Amino acid sequence: MRFVDEARIQVRAGKGGHGCLSFRREKFVPRGGPDGGNGGDGGSVLLKADGRLLSLYDFRLKRLYEARNGSPGEGSQCDGKKGENMVLHLPVGTLVFAEGPDGEELLADLSDPDAEVLVARGGRGGKGNEHFKSSTMRAPRFCQPGEPGEEKNLRLELKILADAGLLGLPNAGKSTFITQVSAARPKIAAYPFTTLTPNLGVMIDEVDPDRRMVIADIPGLIEGAHEGQGLGLRFLKHVERTRFLVHILSVEDVGDEDPWAGFNLINEELRRFDAELGERQQIEVVNKIDLITPERLEELKARAKADGRDIYFISARDGIDIEPLVEELWRMRDETSSHAPILHFAELDGDEEEEFPEIEVIYTRE
């Protein structure tokens, strides 16, 4: 399965069946009267959130989805069969936009598991001539045709549901950190490299299995990301719903003159992407402290305290000082609430057909 977070599809609801024009013809029943049945309603198209799905890849393979048409009515007062509904299963966190001549309109946010929404209603079946009989019209010689179903062009955009989002420069050690706190195993290289797709890790409290936290590892940002440099801001959509951000900076990017410049650089890119996201609560982390001397580490801690920054210093590779950070993650998860996704109606830059490697979602105990 490949990770695709955007797709465009067309949905068509079924047409209603035509009503029947018929008169009862039986031996010994003169002038039996009209008995044409009604046509069946066309099937509708519904979208349903499914927690088992993680990508919109299937909707790149097939673009047109049609519900069944209703059957026409028949004589002897037999109504036509209703068309079968088509239910499309989408990953939880999918936004559904309807495309029209005046732009896009948000139809649904499938943020709740098993949420279901009707996006294209089937056409009504036509009435048979039996429906129109009355004391003044005993032999109606007309019936109704079935109505057409709705047809819509939809844009699907997946925004991952996560409690915490990991941000930072490339090679900051975000992927290594997520392997320490969950069983996710993203690809990690021994040379400067950046994650190419979001990875999800899920921590489950061993005391309370129902208490869990989803952490999203977002591909690294670089200066100029808002202008499309590197991977650009393509994947920032996946941290829009997060309760808070975990901003990781490698100690290799900490200088003497302005040690926290890496934090400021990424925060500026966030603000350029969206001011609200730039103000999201953050936990600042300096990683790879195993590469520096204890004396240098104490200097950085003193500098952080003097600058009024509450920074966690860890080594994700060696598991040094991970526990205090994990406790802070749980505290932030319990004290903050999820955010609504930021709506972007403009088309995303880049090739719509571009595909990415698989996304990892693994549940494990902390």
mmCIF file of C-alpha atoms in Angstrom, residues 72-298:
data_model
loop_
_atom_site.group_PDB
_atom_site.id
_atom_site.type_symbol
_atom_site.label_atom_id
_atom_site.label_comp_id
_atom_site.label_asym_id
_atom_site.label_seq_id
_atom_site.Cartn_x
_atom_site.Cartn_y
_atom_site.Cartn_z
ATOM 1 C CA PRO A 72 -38.966 0.542 -13.129
ATOM 2 C CA GLY A 73 -42.412 -0.201 -11.798
ATOM 3 C CA GLU A 74 -44.491 -3.067 -13.139
ATOM 4 C CA GLY A 75 -48.121 -3.941 -13.588
ATOM 5 C CA SER A 76 -50.298 -5.515 -10.915
ATOM 6 C CA GLN A 77 -49.299 -2.678 -8.540
ATOM 7 C CA CYS A 78 -45.706 -3.964 -8.304
ATOM 8 C CA ASP A 79 -43.216 -1.269 -7.298
ATOM 9 C CA GLY A 80 -39.679 -1.346 -8.688
ATOM 10 C CA LYS A 81 -36.732 -2.346 -6.555
ATOM 11 C CA LYS A 82 -34.744 0.424 -4.905
ATOM 12 C CA GLY A 83 -31.199 0.835 -6.177
ATOM 13 C CA GLU A 84 -28.438 -0.356 -3.845
ATOM 14 C CA ASN A 85 -26.476 2.377 -2.085
ATOM 15 C CA MET A 86 -22.737 2.659 -2.652
ATOM 16 C CA VAL A 87 -20.689 3.122 0.540
ATOM 17 C CA LEU A 88 -17.118 4.329 0.063
ATOM 18 C CA HIS A 89 -14.764 3.670 2.986
ATOM 19 C CA LEU A 90 -12.242 6.442 3.689
ATOM 20 C CA PRO A 91 -9.462 6.834 6.278
ATOM 21 C CA VAL A 92 -10.405 8.608 9.500
ATOM 22 C CA GLY A 93 -9.379 12.248 9.197
ATOM 23 C CA THR A 94 -10.383 12.712 5.552
ATOM 24 C CA LEU A 95 -11.791 16.062 4.462
ATOM 25 C CA VAL A 96 -14.300 15.934 1.598
ATOM 26 C CA PHE A 97 -14.573 18.943 -0.712
ATOM 27 C CA ALA A 98 -17.156 19.350 -3.493
ATOM 28 C CA GLU A 99 -15.801 21.061 -6.588
ATOM 29 C CA GLY A 100 -18.095 23.467 -8.401
ATOM 30 C CA PRO A 101 -18.024 26.450 -10.759
ATOM 31 C CA ASP A 102 -17.731 28.837 -7.797
ATOM 32 C CA GLY A 103 -14.865 26.962 -6.169
ATOM 33 C CA GLU A 104 -14.737 24.323 -3.470
ATOM 34 C CA GLU A 105 -17.110 23.667 -0.595
ATOM 35 C CA LEU A 106 -16.391 21.526 2.457
ATOM 36 C CA LEU A 107 -18.955 18.726 2.590
ATOM 37 C CA ALA A 108 -17.669 16.634 5.485
ATOM 38 C CA ASP A 109 -14.860 16.098 7.958
ATOM 39 C CA LEU A 110 -14.640 12.384 8.712
ATOM 40 C CA SER A 111 -12.826 12.856 12.005
ATOM 41 C CA ASP A 112 -14.903 10.359 14.008
ATOM 42 C CA PRO A 113 -14.541 6.601 13.493
ATOM 43 C CA ASP A 114 -17.586 5.102 11.758
ATOM 44 C CA ALA A 115 -18.873 8.585 10.813
ATOM 45 C CA GLU A 116 -21.098 8.373 7.745
ATOM 46 C CA VAL A 117 -22.237 11.146 5.420
ATOM 47 C CA LEU A 118 -24.452 11.247 2.347
ATOM 48 C CA VAL A 119 -22.767 13.055 -0.549
ATOM 49 C CA ALA A 120 -24.972 12.198 -3.551
ATOM 50 C CA ARG A 121 -28.670 11.437 -3.166
ATOM 51 C CA GLY A 122 -30.339 8.958 -5.479
ATOM 52 C CA GLY A 123 -33.142 10.081 -7.780
ATOM 53 C CA ARG A 124 -36.740 9.463 -6.797
ATOM 54 C CA GLY A 125 -38.663 6.801 -8.611
ATOM 55 C CA GLY A 126 -41.523 7.890 -10.839
ATOM 56 C CA LYS A 127 -45.131 7.308 -9.858
ATOM 57 C CA GLY A 128 -47.123 4.704 -11.772
ATOM 58 C CA ASN A 129 -50.546 5.501 -13.134
ATOM 59 C CA GLU A 130 -52.159 3.617 -10.231
ATOM 60 C CA HIS A 131 -50.990 6.501 -8.023
ATOM 61 C CA PHE A 132 -53.065 9.067 -9.964
ATOM 62 C CA LYS A 133 -56.456 7.375 -9.948
ATOM 63 C CA SER A 134 -59.303 9.235 -8.266
ATOM 64 C CA SER A 135 -63.057 9.564 -8.388
ATOM 65 C CA THR A 136 -62.720 12.074 -11.203
ATOM 66 C CA MET A 137 -59.850 10.360 -13.007
ATOM 67 C CA ARG A 138 -60.578 6.676 -13.156
ATOM 68 C CA ALA A 139 -58.275 5.759 -16.026
ATOM 69 C CA PRO A 140 -55.124 7.926 -15.973
ATOM 70 C CA ARG A 141 -53.059 7.203 -19.054
ATOM 71 C CA PHE A 142 -49.816 8.718 -17.872
ATOM 72 C CA CYS A 143 -47.059 8.039 -15.357
ATOM 73 C CA GLN A 144 -43.948 9.798 -14.083
ATOM 74 C CA PRO A 145 -40.388 9.219 -15.275
ATOM 75 C CA GLY A 146 -37.699 8.591 -12.672
ATOM 76 C CA GLU A 147 -35.554 11.506 -11.512
ATOM 77 C CA PRO A 148 -31.789 11.578 -12.159
ATOM 78 C CA GLY A 149 -29.441 11.101 -9.219
ATOM 79 C CA GLU A 150 -26.982 13.704 -7.996
ATOM 80 C CA GLU A 151 -23.528 13.831 -9.526
ATOM 81 C CA LYS A 152 -20.548 15.494 -7.856
ATOM 82 C CA ASN A 153 -16.825 15.943 -8.297
ATOM 83 C CA LEU A 154 -15.054 15.460 -4.966
ATOM 84 C CA ARG A 155 -11.577 16.226 -3.708
ATOM 85 C CA LEU A 156 -10.457 14.014 -0.840
ATOM 86 C CA GLU A 157 -7.724 15.283 1.469
ATOM 87 C CA LEU A 158 -6.374 13.173 4.302
ATOM 88 C CA LYS A 159 -5.167 14.975 7.421
ATOM 89 C CA ILE A 160 -3.858 12.431 9.899
ATOM 90 C CA LEU A 161 -5.403 12.314 13.365
ATOM 91 C CA ALA A 162 -2.557 12.558 15.860
ATOM 92 C CA ASP A 163 -2.120 13.909 19.384
ATOM 93 C CA ALA A 164 1.443 15.135 18.909
ATOM 94 C CA GLY A 165 3.406 16.125 15.829
ATOM 95 C CA LEU A 166 7.197 15.860 15.539
ATOM 96 C CA LEU A 167 8.835 18.733 13.693
ATOM 97 C CA GLY A 168 12.412 19.690 13.019
ATOM 98 C CA LEU A 169 15.185 20.060 10.504
ATOM 99 C CA PRO A 170 16.277 17.025 8.476
ATOM 100 C CA ASN A 171 18.492 14.618 10.408
ATOM 101 C CA ALA A 172 17.277 15.923 13.776
ATOM 102 C CA GLY A 173 16.560 12.383 14.992
ATOM 103 C CA LYS A 174 12.753 12.473 14.913
ATOM 104 C CA SER A 175 12.481 8.984 13.428
ATOM 105 C CA THR A 176 14.887 7.602 16.025
ATOM 106 C CA PHE A 177 12.838 9.205 18.787
ATOM 107 C CA ILE A 178 9.599 7.652 17.531
ATOM 108 C CA THR A 179 11.251 4.217 17.572
ATOM 109 C CA GLN A 180 12.107 4.763 21.258
ATOM 110 C CA VAL A 181 8.556 5.582 22.373
ATOM 111 C CA SER A 182 6.609 3.240 20.070
ATOM 112 C CA ALA A 183 7.096 0.177 17.889
ATOM 113 C CA ALA A 184 7.077 2.157 14.644
ATOM 114 C CA ARG A 185 10.151 1.380 12.557
ATOM 115 C CA PRO A 186 10.641 4.079 9.918
ATOM 116 C CA LYS A 187 13.644 3.897 7.626
ATOM 117 C CA ILE A 188 16.689 5.467 9.294
ATOM 118 C CA ALA A 189 19.911 6.093 7.386
ATOM 119 C CA ALA A 190 23.446 6.373 8.739
ATOM 120 C CA TYR A 191 23.987 9.586 6.758
ATOM 121 C CA PRO A 192 22.157 12.935 6.609
ATOM 122 C CA PHE A 193 18.720 12.036 5.347
ATOM 123 C CA THR A 194 15.122 13.028 5.823
ATOM 124 C CA THR A 195 11.923 11.035 6.172
ATOM 125 C CA LEU A 196 9.958 11.087 2.914
ATOM 126 C CA THR A 197 6.536 10.191 4.310
ATOM 127 C CA PRO A 198 4.750 10.712 7.634
ATOM 128 C CA ASN A 199 5.129 7.869 10.113
ATOM 129 C CA LEU A 200 2.766 7.199 12.992
ATOM 130 C CA GLY A 201 3.719 5.740 16.334
ATOM 131 C CA VAL A 202 1.144 4.911 19.002
ATOM 132 C CA MET A 203 2.015 4.766 22.696
ATOM 133 C CA ILE A 204 -0.335 2.753 24.902
ATOM 134 C CA ASP A 205 -0.168 3.117 28.660
ATOM 135 C CA GLU A 206 0.620 -0.299 30.179
ATOM 136 C CA VAL A 207 -1.464 0.584 33.263
ATOM 137 C CA ASP A 208 -4.502 1.811 31.322
ATOM 138 C CA PRO A 209 -4.656 0.229 27.828
ATOM 139 C CA ASP A 210 -7.419 2.637 26.810
ATOM 140 C CA ARG A 211 -5.038 5.560 27.317
ATOM 141 C CA ARG A 212 -3.057 6.031 24.158
ATOM 142 C CA MET A 213 -1.276 8.750 22.270
ATOM 143 C CA VAL A 214 -0.654 8.979 18.531
ATOM 144 C CA ILE A 215 2.588 10.669 17.475
ATOM 145 C CA ALA A 216 3.137 11.780 13.874
ATOM 146 C CA ASP A 217 6.684 12.023 12.534
ATOM 147 C CA ILE A 218 6.539 14.660 9.791
ATOM 148 C CA PRO A 219 9.265 14.933 7.103
ATOM 149 C CA GLY A 220 11.915 17.510 7.965
ATOM 150 C CA LEU A 221 11.553 21.140 6.935
ATOM 151 C CA ILE A 222 14.308 23.377 5.646
ATOM 152 C CA GLU A 223 14.642 27.108 5.199
ATOM 153 C CA GLY A 224 12.505 28.225 2.275
ATOM 154 C CA ALA A 225 10.001 25.357 2.670
ATOM 155 C CA HIS A 226 7.116 27.833 2.224
ATOM 156 C CA GLU A 227 8.518 28.523 -1.269
ATOM 157 C CA GLY A 228 8.657 24.809 -2.115
ATOM 158 C CA GLN A 229 12.257 24.153 -1.141
ATOM 159 C CA GLY A 230 12.981 20.544 -0.162
ATOM 160 C CA LEU A 231 9.730 18.708 0.401
ATOM 161 C CA GLY A 232 8.066 22.059 0.960
ATOM 162 C CA LEU A 233 5.056 22.249 3.255
ATOM 163 C CA ARG A 234 3.238 19.328 1.647
ATOM 164 C CA PHE A 235 3.051 17.267 4.833
ATOM 165 C CA LEU A 236 2.311 20.021 7.355
ATOM 166 C CA LYS A 237 -1.389 19.292 6.844
ATOM 167 C CA HIS A 238 -0.835 16.184 8.972
ATOM 168 C CA VAL A 239 -0.039 18.186 12.121
ATOM 169 C CA GLU A 240 -2.973 20.596 11.830
ATOM 170 C CA ARG A 241 -5.200 18.495 14.097
ATOM 171 C CA THR A 242 -2.525 17.830 16.725
ATOM 172 C CA ARG A 243 -2.919 18.970 20.315
ATOM 173 C CA PHE A 244 0.701 20.150 20.450
ATOM 174 C CA LEU A 245 4.003 19.968 18.602
ATOM 175 C CA VAL A 246 7.298 18.390 19.640
ATOM 176 C CA HIS A 247 10.074 20.445 18.082
ATOM 177 C CA ILE A 248 13.344 18.475 17.882
ATOM 178 C CA LEU A 249 16.697 20.101 17.141
ATOM 179 C CA SER A 250 19.941 18.176 16.716
ATOM 180 C CA VAL A 251 22.782 19.304 18.936
ATOM 181 C CA GLU A 252 24.813 19.436 15.723
ATOM 182 C CA ASP A 253 22.678 22.431 14.680
ATOM 183 C CA VAL A 254 23.242 24.273 17.963
ATOM 184 C CA GLY A 255 25.801 27.042 17.562
ATOM 185 C CA ASP A 256 27.528 29.287 20.071
ATOM 186 C CA GLU A 257 26.249 32.680 18.945
ATOM 187 C CA ASP A 258 22.558 31.779 18.525
ATOM 188 C CA PRO A 259 22.071 28.189 19.739
ATOM 189 C CA TRP A 260 18.298 28.184 19.192
ATOM 190 C CA ALA A 261 18.354 29.478 15.601
ATOM 191 C CA GLY A 262 17.105 26.085 14.348
ATOM 192 C CA PHE A 263 13.951 26.409 16.461
ATOM 193 C CA ASN A 264 13.336 29.931 15.176
ATOM 194 C CA LEU A 265 13.864 28.914 11.549
ATOM 195 C CA ILE A 266 11.228 26.168 11.600
ATOM 196 C CA ASN A 267 8.816 28.325 13.614
ATOM 197 C CA GLU A 268 9.076 31.006 10.946
ATOM 198 C CA GLU A 269 8.230 28.440 8.256
ATOM 199 C CA LEU A 270 5.214 27.375 10.336
ATOM 200 C CA ARG A 271 3.992 30.949 10.613
ATOM 201 C CA ARG A 272 4.367 31.436 6.880
ATOM 202 C CA PHE A 273 2.279 28.299 6.324
ATOM 203 C CA ASP A 274 -0.416 29.377 8.796
ATOM 204 C CA ALA A 275 -0.295 31.847 11.663
ATOM 205 C CA GLU A 276 -2.490 29.651 13.882
ATOM 206 C CA LEU A 277 -0.199 26.656 13.455
ATOM 207 C CA GLY A 278 2.793 28.863 14.244
ATOM 208 C CA GLU A 279 1.237 29.651 17.638
ATOM 209 C CA ARG A 280 0.550 25.995 18.517
ATOM 210 C CA GLN A 281 1.989 24.863 21.868
ATOM 211 C CA GLN A 282 5.425 23.279 21.530
ATOM 212 C CA ILE A 283 7.788 21.107 23.527
ATOM 213 C CA GLU A 284 11.351 21.985 22.583
ATOM 214 C CA VAL A 285 13.871 19.140 22.509
ATOM 215 C CA VAL A 286 17.599 19.053 21.779
ATOM 216 C CA ASN A 287 18.619 15.586 20.583
ATOM 217 C CA LYS A 288 21.936 13.693 20.181
ATOM 218 C CA ILE A 289 23.508 14.891 23.431
ATOM 219 C CA ASP A 290 25.669 11.755 23.258
ATOM 220 C CA LEU A 291 27.775 13.639 20.679
ATOM 221 C CA ILE A 292 28.905 16.370 23.090
ATOM 222 C CA THR A 293 30.846 16.452 26.342
ATOM 223 C CA PRO A 294 29.091 16.738 29.724
ATOM 224 C CA GLU A 295 30.636 20.196 30.129
ATOM 225 C CA ARG A 296 29.130 21.392 26.840
ATOM 226 C CA LEU A 297 25.759 19.919 27.857
ATOM 227 C CA GLU A 298 25.776 21.857 31.134
#
